mmCIF file of C-alpha atoms in Angstrom:
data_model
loop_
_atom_site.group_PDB
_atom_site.id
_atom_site.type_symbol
_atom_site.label_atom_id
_atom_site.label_comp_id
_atom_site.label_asym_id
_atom_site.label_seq_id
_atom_site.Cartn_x
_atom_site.Cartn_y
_atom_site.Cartn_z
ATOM 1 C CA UNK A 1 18.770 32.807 -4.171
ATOM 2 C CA UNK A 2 18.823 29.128 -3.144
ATOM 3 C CA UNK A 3 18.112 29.838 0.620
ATOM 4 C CA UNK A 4 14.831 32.235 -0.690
ATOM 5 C CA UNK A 5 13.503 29.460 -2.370
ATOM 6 C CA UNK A 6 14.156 27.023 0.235
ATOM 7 C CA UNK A 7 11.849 28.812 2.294
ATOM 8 C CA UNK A 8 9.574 30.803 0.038
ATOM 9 C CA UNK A 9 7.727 27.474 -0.569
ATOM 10 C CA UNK A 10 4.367 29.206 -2.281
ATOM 11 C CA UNK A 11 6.398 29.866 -5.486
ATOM 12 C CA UNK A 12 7.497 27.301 -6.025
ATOM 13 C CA UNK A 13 5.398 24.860 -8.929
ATOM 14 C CA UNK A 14 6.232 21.012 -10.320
ATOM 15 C CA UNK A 15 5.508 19.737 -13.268
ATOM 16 C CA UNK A 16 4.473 15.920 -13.175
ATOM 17 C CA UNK A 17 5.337 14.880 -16.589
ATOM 18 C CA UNK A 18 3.608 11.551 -16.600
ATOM 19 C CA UNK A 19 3.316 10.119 -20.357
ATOM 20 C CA UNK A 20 3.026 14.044 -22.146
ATOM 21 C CA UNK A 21 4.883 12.534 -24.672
ATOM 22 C CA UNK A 22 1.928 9.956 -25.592
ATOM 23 C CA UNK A 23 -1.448 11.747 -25.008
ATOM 24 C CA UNK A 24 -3.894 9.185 -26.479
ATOM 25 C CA UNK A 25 -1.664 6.382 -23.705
ATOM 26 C CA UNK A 26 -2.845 9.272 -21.113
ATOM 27 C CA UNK A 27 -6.607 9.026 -22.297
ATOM 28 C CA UNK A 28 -6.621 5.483 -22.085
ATOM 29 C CA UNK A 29 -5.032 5.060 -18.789
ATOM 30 C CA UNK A 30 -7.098 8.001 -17.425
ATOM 31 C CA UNK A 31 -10.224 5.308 -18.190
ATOM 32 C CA UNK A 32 -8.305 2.117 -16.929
ATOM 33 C CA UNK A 33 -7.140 4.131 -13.534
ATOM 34 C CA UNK A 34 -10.398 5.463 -13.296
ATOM 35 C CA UNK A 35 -12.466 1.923 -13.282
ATOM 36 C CA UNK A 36 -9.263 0.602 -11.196
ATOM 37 C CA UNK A 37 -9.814 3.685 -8.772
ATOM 38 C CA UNK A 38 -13.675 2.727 -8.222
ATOM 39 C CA UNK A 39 -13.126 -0.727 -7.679
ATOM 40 C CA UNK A 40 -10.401 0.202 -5.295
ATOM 41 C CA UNK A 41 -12.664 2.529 -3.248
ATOM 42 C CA UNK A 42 -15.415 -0.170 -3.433
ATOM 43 C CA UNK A 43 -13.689 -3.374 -2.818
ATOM 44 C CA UNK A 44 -11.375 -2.455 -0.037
ATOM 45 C CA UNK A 45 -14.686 0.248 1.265
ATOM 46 C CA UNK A 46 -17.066 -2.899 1.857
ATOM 47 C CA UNK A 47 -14.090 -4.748 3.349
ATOM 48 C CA UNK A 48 -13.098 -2.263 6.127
ATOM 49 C CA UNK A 49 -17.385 -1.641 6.785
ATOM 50 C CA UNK A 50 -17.860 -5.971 6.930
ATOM 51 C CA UNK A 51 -14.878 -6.492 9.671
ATOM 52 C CA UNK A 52 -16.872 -3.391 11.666
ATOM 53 C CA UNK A 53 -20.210 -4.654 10.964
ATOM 54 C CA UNK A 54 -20.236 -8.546 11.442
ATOM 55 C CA UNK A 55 -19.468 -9.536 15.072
ATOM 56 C CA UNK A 56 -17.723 -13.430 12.710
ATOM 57 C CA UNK A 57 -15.498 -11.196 11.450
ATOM 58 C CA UNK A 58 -14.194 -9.770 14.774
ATOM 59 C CA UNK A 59 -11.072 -11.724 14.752
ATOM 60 C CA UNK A 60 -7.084 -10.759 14.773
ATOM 61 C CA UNK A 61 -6.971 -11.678 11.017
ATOM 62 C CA UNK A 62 -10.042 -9.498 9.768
ATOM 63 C CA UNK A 63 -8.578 -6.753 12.172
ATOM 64 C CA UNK A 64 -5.658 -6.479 10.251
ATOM 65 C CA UNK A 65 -7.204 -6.902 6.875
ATOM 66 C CA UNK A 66 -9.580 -4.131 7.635
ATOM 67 C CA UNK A 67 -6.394 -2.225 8.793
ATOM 68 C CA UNK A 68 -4.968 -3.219 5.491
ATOM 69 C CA UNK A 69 -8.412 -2.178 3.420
ATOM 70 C CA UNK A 70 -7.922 1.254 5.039
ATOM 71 C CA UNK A 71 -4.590 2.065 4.577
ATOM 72 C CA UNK A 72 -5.077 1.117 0.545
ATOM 73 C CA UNK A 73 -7.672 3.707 0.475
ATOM 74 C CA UNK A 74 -5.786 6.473 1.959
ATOM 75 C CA UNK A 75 -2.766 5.179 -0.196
ATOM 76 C CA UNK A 76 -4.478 5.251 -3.540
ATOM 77 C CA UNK A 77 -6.276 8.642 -2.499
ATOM 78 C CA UNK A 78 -3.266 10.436 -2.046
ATOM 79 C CA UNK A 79 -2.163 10.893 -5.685
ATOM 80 C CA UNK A 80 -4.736 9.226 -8.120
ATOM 81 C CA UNK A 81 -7.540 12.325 -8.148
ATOM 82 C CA UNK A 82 -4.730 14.392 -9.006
ATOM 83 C CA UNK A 83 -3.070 11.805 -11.761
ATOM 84 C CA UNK A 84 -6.222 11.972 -13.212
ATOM 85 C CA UNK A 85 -7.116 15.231 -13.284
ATOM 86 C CA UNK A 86 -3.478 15.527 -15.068
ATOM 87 C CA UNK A 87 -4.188 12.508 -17.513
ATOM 88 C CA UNK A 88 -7.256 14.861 -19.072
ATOM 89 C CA UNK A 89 -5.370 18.846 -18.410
ATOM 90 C CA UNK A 90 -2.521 19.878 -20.533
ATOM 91 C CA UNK A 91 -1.059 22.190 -17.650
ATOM 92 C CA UNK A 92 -0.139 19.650 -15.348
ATOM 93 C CA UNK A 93 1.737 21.568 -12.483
ATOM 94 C CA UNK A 94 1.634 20.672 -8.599
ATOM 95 C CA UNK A 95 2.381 23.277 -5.625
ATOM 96 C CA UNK A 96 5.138 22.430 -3.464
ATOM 97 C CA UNK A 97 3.212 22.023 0.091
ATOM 98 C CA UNK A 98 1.031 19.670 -2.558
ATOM 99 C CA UNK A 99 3.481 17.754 -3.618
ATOM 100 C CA UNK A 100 5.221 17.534 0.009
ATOM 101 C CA UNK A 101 1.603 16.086 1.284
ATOM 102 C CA UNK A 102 0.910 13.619 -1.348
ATOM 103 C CA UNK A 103 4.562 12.252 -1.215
ATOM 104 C CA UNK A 104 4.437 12.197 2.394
ATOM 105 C CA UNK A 105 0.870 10.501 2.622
ATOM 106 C CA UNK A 106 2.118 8.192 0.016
ATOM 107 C CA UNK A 107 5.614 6.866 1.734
ATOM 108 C CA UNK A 108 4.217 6.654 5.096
ATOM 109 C CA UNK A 109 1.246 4.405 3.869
ATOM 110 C CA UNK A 110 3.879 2.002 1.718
ATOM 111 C CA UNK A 111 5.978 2.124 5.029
ATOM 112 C CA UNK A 112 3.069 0.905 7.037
ATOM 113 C CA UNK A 113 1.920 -1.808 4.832
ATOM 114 C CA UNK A 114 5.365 -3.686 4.766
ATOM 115 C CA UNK A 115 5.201 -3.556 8.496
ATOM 116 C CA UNK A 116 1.478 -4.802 8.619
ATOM 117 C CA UNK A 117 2.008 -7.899 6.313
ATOM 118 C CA UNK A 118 4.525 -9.000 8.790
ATOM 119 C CA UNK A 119 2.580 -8.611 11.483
ATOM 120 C CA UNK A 120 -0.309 -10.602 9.668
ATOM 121 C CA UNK A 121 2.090 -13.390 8.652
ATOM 122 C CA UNK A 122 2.799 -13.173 12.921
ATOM 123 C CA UNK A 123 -0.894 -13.700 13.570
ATOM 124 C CA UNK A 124 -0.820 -16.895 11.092
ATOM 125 C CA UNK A 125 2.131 -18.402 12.825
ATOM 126 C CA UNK A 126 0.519 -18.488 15.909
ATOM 127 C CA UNK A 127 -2.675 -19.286 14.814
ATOM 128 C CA UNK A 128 -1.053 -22.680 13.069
ATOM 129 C CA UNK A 129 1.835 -23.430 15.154
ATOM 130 C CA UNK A 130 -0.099 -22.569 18.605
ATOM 131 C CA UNK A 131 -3.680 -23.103 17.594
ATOM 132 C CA UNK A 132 -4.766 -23.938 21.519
ATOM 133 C CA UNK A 133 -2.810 -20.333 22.924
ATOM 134 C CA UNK A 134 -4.223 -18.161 19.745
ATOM 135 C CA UNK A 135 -6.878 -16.300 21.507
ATOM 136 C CA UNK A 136 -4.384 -15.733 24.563
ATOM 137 C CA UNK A 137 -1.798 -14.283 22.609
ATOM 138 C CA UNK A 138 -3.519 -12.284 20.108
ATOM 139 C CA UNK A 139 -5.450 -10.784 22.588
ATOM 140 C CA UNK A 140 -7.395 -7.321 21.385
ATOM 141 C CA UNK A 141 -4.962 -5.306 23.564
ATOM 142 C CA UNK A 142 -1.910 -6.816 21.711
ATOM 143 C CA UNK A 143 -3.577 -6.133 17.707
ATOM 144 C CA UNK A 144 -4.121 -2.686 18.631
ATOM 145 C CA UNK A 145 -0.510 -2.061 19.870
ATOM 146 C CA UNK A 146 0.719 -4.094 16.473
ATOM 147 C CA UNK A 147 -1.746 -2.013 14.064
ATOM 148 C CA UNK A 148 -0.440 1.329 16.281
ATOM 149 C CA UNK A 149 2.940 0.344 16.111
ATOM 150 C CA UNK A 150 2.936 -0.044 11.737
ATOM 151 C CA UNK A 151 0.993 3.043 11.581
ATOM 152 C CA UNK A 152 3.665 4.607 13.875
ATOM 153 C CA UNK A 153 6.975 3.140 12.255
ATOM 154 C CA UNK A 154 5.450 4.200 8.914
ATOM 155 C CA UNK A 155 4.483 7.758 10.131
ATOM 156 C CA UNK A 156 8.025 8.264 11.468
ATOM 157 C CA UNK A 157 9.735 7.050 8.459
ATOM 158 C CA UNK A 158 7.643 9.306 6.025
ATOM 159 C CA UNK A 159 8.229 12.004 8.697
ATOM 160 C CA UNK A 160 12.006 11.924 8.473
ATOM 161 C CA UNK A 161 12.452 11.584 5.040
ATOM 162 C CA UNK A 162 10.358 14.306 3.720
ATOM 163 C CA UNK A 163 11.660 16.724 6.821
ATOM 164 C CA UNK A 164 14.816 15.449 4.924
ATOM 165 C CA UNK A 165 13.455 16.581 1.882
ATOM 166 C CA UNK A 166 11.929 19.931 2.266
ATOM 167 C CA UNK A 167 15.114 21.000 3.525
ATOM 168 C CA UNK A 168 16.971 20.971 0.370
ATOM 169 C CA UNK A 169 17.259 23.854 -2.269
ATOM 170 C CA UNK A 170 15.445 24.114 -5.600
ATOM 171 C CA UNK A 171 16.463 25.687 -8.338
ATOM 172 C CA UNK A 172 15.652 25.885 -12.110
ATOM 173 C CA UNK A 173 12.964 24.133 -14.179
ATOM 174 C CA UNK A 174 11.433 21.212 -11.495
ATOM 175 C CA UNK A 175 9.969 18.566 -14.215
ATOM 176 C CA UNK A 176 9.558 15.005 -12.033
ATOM 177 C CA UNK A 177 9.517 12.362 -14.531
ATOM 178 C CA UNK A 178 6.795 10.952 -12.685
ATOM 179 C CA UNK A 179 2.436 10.472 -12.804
ATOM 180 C CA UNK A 180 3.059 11.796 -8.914
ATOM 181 C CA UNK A 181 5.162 13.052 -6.147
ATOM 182 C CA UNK A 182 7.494 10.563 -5.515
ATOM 183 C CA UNK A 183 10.623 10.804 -3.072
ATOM 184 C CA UNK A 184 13.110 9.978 -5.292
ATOM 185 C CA UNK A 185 12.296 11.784 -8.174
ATOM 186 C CA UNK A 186 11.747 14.960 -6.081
ATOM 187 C CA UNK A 187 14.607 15.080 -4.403
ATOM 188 C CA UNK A 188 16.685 14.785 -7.302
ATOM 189 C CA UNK A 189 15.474 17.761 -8.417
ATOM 190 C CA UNK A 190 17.497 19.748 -5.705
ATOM 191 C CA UNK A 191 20.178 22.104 -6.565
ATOM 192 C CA UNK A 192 22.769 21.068 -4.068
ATOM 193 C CA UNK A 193 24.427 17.251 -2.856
ATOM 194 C CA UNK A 194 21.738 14.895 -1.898
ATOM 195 C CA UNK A 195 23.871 11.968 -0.181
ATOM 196 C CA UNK A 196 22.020 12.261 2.963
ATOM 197 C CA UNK A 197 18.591 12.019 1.388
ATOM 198 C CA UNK A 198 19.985 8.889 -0.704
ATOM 199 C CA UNK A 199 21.260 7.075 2.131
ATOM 200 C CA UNK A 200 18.549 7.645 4.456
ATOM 201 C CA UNK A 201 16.404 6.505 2.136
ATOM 202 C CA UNK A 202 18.222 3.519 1.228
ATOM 203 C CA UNK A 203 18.638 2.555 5.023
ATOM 204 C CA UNK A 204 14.754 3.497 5.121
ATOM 205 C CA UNK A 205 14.267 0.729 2.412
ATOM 206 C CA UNK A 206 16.330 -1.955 4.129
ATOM 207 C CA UNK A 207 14.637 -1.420 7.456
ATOM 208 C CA UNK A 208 10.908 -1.136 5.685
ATOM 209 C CA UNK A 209 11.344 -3.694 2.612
ATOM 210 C CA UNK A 210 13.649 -6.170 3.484
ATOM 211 C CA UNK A 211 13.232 -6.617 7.461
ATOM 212 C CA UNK A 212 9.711 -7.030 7.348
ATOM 213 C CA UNK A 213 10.223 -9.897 4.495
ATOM 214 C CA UNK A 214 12.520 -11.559 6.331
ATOM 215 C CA UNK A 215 10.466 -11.605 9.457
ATOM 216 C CA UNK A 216 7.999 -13.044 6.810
ATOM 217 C CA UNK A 217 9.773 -15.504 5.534
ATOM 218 C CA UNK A 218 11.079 -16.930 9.156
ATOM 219 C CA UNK A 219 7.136 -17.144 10.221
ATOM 220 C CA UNK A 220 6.811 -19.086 6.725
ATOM 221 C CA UNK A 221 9.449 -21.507 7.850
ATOM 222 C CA UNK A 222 7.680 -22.339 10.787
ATOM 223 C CA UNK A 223 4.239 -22.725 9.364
ATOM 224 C CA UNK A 224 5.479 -24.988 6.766
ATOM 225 C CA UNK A 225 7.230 -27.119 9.054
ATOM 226 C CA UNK A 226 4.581 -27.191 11.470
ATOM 227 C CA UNK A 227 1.590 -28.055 8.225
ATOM 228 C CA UNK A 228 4.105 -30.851 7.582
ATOM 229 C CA UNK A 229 3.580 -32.564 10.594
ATOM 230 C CA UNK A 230 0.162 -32.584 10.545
ATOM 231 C CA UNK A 231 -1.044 -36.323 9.423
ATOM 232 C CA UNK A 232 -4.875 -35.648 7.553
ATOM 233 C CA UNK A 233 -4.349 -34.209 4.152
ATOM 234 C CA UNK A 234 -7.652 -32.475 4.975
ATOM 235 C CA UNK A 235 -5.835 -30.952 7.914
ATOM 236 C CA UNK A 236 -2.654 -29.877 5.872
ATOM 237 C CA UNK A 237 -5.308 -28.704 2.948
ATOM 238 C CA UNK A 238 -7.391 -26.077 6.022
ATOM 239 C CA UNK A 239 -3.941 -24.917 6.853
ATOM 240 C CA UNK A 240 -2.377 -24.085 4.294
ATOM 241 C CA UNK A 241 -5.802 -22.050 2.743
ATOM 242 C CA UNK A 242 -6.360 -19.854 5.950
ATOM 243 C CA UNK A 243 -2.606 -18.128 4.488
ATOM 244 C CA UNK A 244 -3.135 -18.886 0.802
ATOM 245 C CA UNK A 245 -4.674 -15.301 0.874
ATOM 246 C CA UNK A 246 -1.744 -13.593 2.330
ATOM 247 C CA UNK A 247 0.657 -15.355 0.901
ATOM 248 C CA UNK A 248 -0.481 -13.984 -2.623
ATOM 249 C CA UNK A 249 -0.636 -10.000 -1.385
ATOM 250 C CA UNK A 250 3.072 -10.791 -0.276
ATOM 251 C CA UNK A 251 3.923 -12.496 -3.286
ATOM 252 C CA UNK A 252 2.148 -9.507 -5.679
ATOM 253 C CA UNK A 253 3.304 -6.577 -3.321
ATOM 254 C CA UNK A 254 7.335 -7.863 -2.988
ATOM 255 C CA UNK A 255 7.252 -9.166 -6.166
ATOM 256 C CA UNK A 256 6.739 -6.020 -7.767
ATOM 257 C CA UNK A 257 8.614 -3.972 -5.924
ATOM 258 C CA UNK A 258 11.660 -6.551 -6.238
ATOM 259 C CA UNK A 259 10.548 -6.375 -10.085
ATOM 260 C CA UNK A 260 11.180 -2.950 -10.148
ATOM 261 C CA UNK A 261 14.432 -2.481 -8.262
ATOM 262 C CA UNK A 262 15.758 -5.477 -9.772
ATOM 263 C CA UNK A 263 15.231 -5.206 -13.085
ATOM 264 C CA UNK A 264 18.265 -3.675 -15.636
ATOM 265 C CA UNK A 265 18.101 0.033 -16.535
ATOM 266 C CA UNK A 266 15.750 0.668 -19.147
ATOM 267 C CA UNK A 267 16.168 3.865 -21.344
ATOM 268 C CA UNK A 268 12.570 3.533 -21.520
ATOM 269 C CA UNK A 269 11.353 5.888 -18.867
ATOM 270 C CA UNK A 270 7.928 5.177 -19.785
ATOM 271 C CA UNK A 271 7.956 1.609 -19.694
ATOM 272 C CA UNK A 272 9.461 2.267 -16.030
ATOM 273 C CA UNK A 273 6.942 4.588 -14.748
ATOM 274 C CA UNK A 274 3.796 2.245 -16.109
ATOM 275 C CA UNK A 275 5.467 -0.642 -13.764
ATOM 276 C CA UNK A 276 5.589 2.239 -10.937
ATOM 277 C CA UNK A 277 1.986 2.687 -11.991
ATOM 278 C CA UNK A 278 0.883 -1.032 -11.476
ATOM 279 C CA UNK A 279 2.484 -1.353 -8.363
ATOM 280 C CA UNK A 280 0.586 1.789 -6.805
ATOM 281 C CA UNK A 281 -2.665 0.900 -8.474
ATOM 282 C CA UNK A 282 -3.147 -3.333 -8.914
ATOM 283 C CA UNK A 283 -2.290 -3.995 -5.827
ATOM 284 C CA UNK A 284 -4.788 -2.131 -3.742
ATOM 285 C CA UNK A 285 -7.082 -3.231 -6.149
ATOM 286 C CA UNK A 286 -6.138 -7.529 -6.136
ATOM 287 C CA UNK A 287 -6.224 -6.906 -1.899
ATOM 288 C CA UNK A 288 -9.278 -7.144 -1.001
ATOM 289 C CA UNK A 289 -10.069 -9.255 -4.381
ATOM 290 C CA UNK A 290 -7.513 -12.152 -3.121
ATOM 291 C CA UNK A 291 -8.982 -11.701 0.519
ATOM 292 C CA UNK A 292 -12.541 -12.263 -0.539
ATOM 293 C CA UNK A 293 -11.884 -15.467 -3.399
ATOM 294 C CA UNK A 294 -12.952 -18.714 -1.803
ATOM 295 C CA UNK A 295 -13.400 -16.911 1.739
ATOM 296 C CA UNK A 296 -16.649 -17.855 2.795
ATOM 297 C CA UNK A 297 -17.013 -15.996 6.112
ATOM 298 C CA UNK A 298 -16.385 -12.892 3.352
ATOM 299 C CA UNK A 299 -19.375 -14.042 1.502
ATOM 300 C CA UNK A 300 -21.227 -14.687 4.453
ATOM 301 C CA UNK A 301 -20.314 -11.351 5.852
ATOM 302 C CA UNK A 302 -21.305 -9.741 2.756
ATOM 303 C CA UNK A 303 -24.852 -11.723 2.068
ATOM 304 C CA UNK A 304 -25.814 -11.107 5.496
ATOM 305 C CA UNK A 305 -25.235 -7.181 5.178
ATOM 306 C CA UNK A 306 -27.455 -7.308 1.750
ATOM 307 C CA UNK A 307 -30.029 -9.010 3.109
ATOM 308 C CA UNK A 308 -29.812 -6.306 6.157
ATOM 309 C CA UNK A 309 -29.799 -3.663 3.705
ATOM 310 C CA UNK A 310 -32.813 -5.220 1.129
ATOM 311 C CA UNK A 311 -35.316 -5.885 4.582
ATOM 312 C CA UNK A 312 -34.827 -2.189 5.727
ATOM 313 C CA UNK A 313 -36.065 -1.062 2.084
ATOM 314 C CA UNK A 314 -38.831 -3.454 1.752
ATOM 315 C CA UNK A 315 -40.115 -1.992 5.333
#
């Protein structure tokens, strides 16, 4: 029985319980996810079309931010139509080839964003500790390898763990305690031992969480020490604010995700899965928020496209 089902894939259904158990908590965050969802979509949208559109913004930075915008989009995409549509539906069952997508989509985009926040904190060490070689060394060729090489590590990591994944046998009544697909949850669900999954997973997190923070922290080190030195407070002040906005996404992205992992083991599983929920949904949406506070080449960026947009009309 347990090798038909491992392959007869088209039978077999979840069920994403979400919060079943508190309908009225599902029609209100169906409303909050829903405004958070637009403002996603719009906020991180008008980023990724400014850093195309305005030639100012065609630096190594806005590359990567636009990169970043992107990425948010597709991550957010993958599971909150679906989480909605469940919030509202009292049948609220997912295929498996469904499921394998959305989880997959959603891992490999996570993967990819802990690799590209390192390699933005890169681009503002060199661009404060080697101000006169910055346009040298973040050259265009070497931003597209770094943006290639994220999106690669992340693909590949997604790719192994849900080829992982699909392997395994399921069997009986597949509830994931869960709004969406997630890894974890899913495979736990298997009939059969699931050490392998586990521990690639784990060694998945160490490489994806914890190396990238590190790298992070070391290009931190140097800025600091290199801001320091700098004599004019005015000087120190223009430093330190072209990383204030990065800083923050690191602080907001690690912090929750070392919020969650950290935390003791609540018997509350739906106090846990509303933190899961803020960390896949506020942080897309504060992105491009924290990017575009106080920036003024943002605002600049942005005026200049609606005055673009107001003269075409009036012609």
């Amino acid at each position: 029985k347990s090798e038909m089902e491992r392959t007869n894939w088209t039978e077999i259904e979840f069920i994403l319980q979400g919060l079943s158990e508190y309908p009225r908590a599902e029609k209100l965050l169906f409303a909050t996810c829903l405004v958070m969802y637009l403002v996603i979509l719009l906020g991180n949208g008008t980023l990724v079309i400014l850093t195309l559109l305005d030639s100012r913004l065609h630096t190594p930075m806005y590359f990567f931010l636009g990169n970043l915008s992107f990425l948010d989009i597709w991550y957010t995409s993958s599971f909150i139509p679906s989480m909605l549509i469940h919030f509202l539906s009292k049948k609220k069952t997912i295929s498996f080839t469904r499921c394998v997508v959305q989880m997959s989509v959603s891992y490999s985009m996570g993967s990819t964003e802990c690799v590209l926040l390192a390699v933005m904190a890169y681009d503002r060490f060199v661009a404060i500790c080697n101000p006169l070689r910055y346009p040298i060394i973040m050259s265009k060729a070497l931003c597209i390898h770094m943006a290639a090489l994220a999106w690669g590590l992340g693909f590949f990591n997604s790719l192994t763990e849900t080829i992982l994944a699909i392997q395994l046998p399921f069997c009986g009544k597949n509830v994931i305690n869960h709004f969406a697909c997630e890894i974890l949850a899913f495979i736990k669900l298997a009939c059969t031992d699931i050490s392998l999954n586990e521990i690639t997973i784990m060694l998945g997190n160490v490489i994806f969480l914890f190396t990238p923070l590190l790298l992070i922290c070391i290009s931190y080190i140097f800025i600091l020490s290199t801001v320091l030195r700098i004599n004019s407070r005015e000087g120190r002040k223009k430093a330190f604010s072209t990383c204030s906005a990065h800083i923050t996404v690191v602080t907001v992205f690690y912090g929750t995700i070392l919020f969650m992992y950290m935390k003791p083991k609540s018997k509350d599983s739906a106090f846990n899965k509303l933190i899961a929920l803020f960390y896949g949904v506020v942080t897309p949406m504060l992105n491009p928020i924290i990017y575009s506070l106080r920036n003024t080449e943002v605002h600049g960026a942005l005026r200049k496209l609606v005055s673009r947009h107001w003269f075409w009309r009036k012609r």
